[in-house]
Amino acid sequence: MTVDHLNPTPLWEQLAGILRERIRAGELKPRQVLPSESHLQQEHGVARGTVRRAVKVLGEQGWVVTIQGRGTFVAERENWPTG
Amino acid sequence: MTVDHLNPTPLWEQLAGILRERIRAGELKPRQVLPSESHLQQEHGVARGTVRRAVKVLGEQGWVVTIQGRGTFVAERENWPTG
DNA sequence: CCCGATTTGTTCGTATGTATG
DNA sequence: CCATACATACGAACAAATCGG
């Protein structure tokens, strides 16, 4: 599953949705580190700014927590939206 | 002091005028860094392109100097117009 | 303590598409 | 047709924090 450049939905929004589903599905578990911005960037063929915007949204919604110099981690389930 | 969306004068022109006055008044001093494009964008509720156009004009007139990855800085007084 | 690699944080540079008056 | 203005998306450079050797 990856981003579709032809889909009119913004890439950052598509990417946020993809990551959100990976978390919800348990593919990415609480406290686990997410792929780095650099990795996501290459995996989806998008710019770093696009990755950062997607991750930023997930952070604001409580799905992940980002720490400078460390990485971005899946938040505890208690902090997830609607759950 | 900020931009007025109802004023028929273009936003970029209004913003350039505001920043120019801040410099002239000494609120922004030579060699001092200006608020970032992102900051000005939020502060005035305008798009980044609008901010960039305003700053671009100030640069062409000698009020400021912009450096990629660093920021935009107030120019030395010797470079100011009419002064 | 220092150095280098990795990772996130911030900033400017550029291009494209869309909408409005 | 043109200027204004917004949003998206890419690239580039630099800064700060972390970690391992």
Short mmCIF file of N, CA and C (backbone and C1' of nucleotides) in Angstrom, two decimals, chain C residues 19-21, chain D residues 1-4:
data_model
loop_
_atom_site.label_atom_id
_atom_site.label_comp_id
_atom_site.label_asym_id
_atom_site.label_seq_id
_atom_site.Cartn_x
_atom_site.Cartn_y
_atom_site.Cartn_z
P DA C 19 -10.93 25.03 -9.30
"O5'" DA C 19 -11.18 26.46 -8.64
"C5'" DA C 19 -10.82 26.67 -7.27
"C4'" DA C 19 -10.86 28.16 -6.96
"C3'" DA C 19 -11.98 28.92 -7.68
"O3'" DA C 19 -12.77 29.59 -6.72
"C1'" DA C 19 -9.88 30.04 -7.92
P DT C 20 -14.07 30.43 -7.23
"O5'" DT C 20 -13.55 31.92 -7.14
"C5'" DT C 20 -12.70 32.29 -6.06
"C4'" DT C 20 -12.31 33.76 -6.22
"C3'" DT C 20 -13.38 34.62 -6.89
"O3'" DT C 20 -13.54 35.82 -6.16
"C1'" DT C 20 -11.33 34.86 -8.03
P DG C 21 -14.84 36.80 -6.52
"O5'" DG C 21 -14.19 38.13 -7.07
"C5'" DG C 21 -13.06 38.71 -6.40
"C4'" DG C 21 -12.43 39.76 -7.28
"C3'" DG C 21 -13.44 40.62 -8.04
"O3'" DG C 21 -12.98 41.96 -8.09
"C1'" DG C 21 -12.00 39.57 -9.57
P DC D 1 -6.69 34.31 -23.58
"O5'" DC D 1 -6.67 35.67 -22.78
"C5'" DC D 1 -6.34 36.84 -23.52
"C4'" DC D 1 -5.84 37.90 -22.58
"C3'" DC D 1 -4.62 37.49 -21.75
"O3'" DC D 1 -3.70 38.59 -21.74
"C1'" DC D 1 -6.39 38.12 -20.31
P DC D 2 -2.25 38.35 -21.08
"O5'" DC D 2 -2.39 38.89 -19.59
"C5'" DC D 2 -2.86 40.22 -19.38
"C4'" DC D 2 -3.07 40.46 -17.90
"C3'" DC D 2 -1.95 39.92 -17.01
"O3'" DC D 2 -1.48 40.98 -16.19
"C1'" DC D 2 -4.07 39.28 -16.18
P DA D 3 -0.09 40.78 -15.39
"O5'" DA D 3 -0.54 41.00 -13.88
"C5'" DA D 3 -1.33 42.14 -13.55
"C4'" DA D 3 -1.97 41.95 -12.19
"C3'" DA D 3 -1.01 41.48 -11.11
"O3'" DA D 3 -1.17 42.30 -9.96
"C1'" DA D 3 -2.87 39.99 -11.28
P DT D 4 -0.28 42.00 -8.65
"O5'" DT D 4 -1.30 41.14 -7.77
"C5'" DT D 4 -2.58 41.68 -7.50
"C4'" DT D 4 -3.41 40.68 -6.73
"C3'" DT D 4 -2.74 40.08 -5.49
"O3'" DT D 4 -3.55 40.36 -4.36
"C1'" DT D 4 -3.74 38.39 -6.83
#
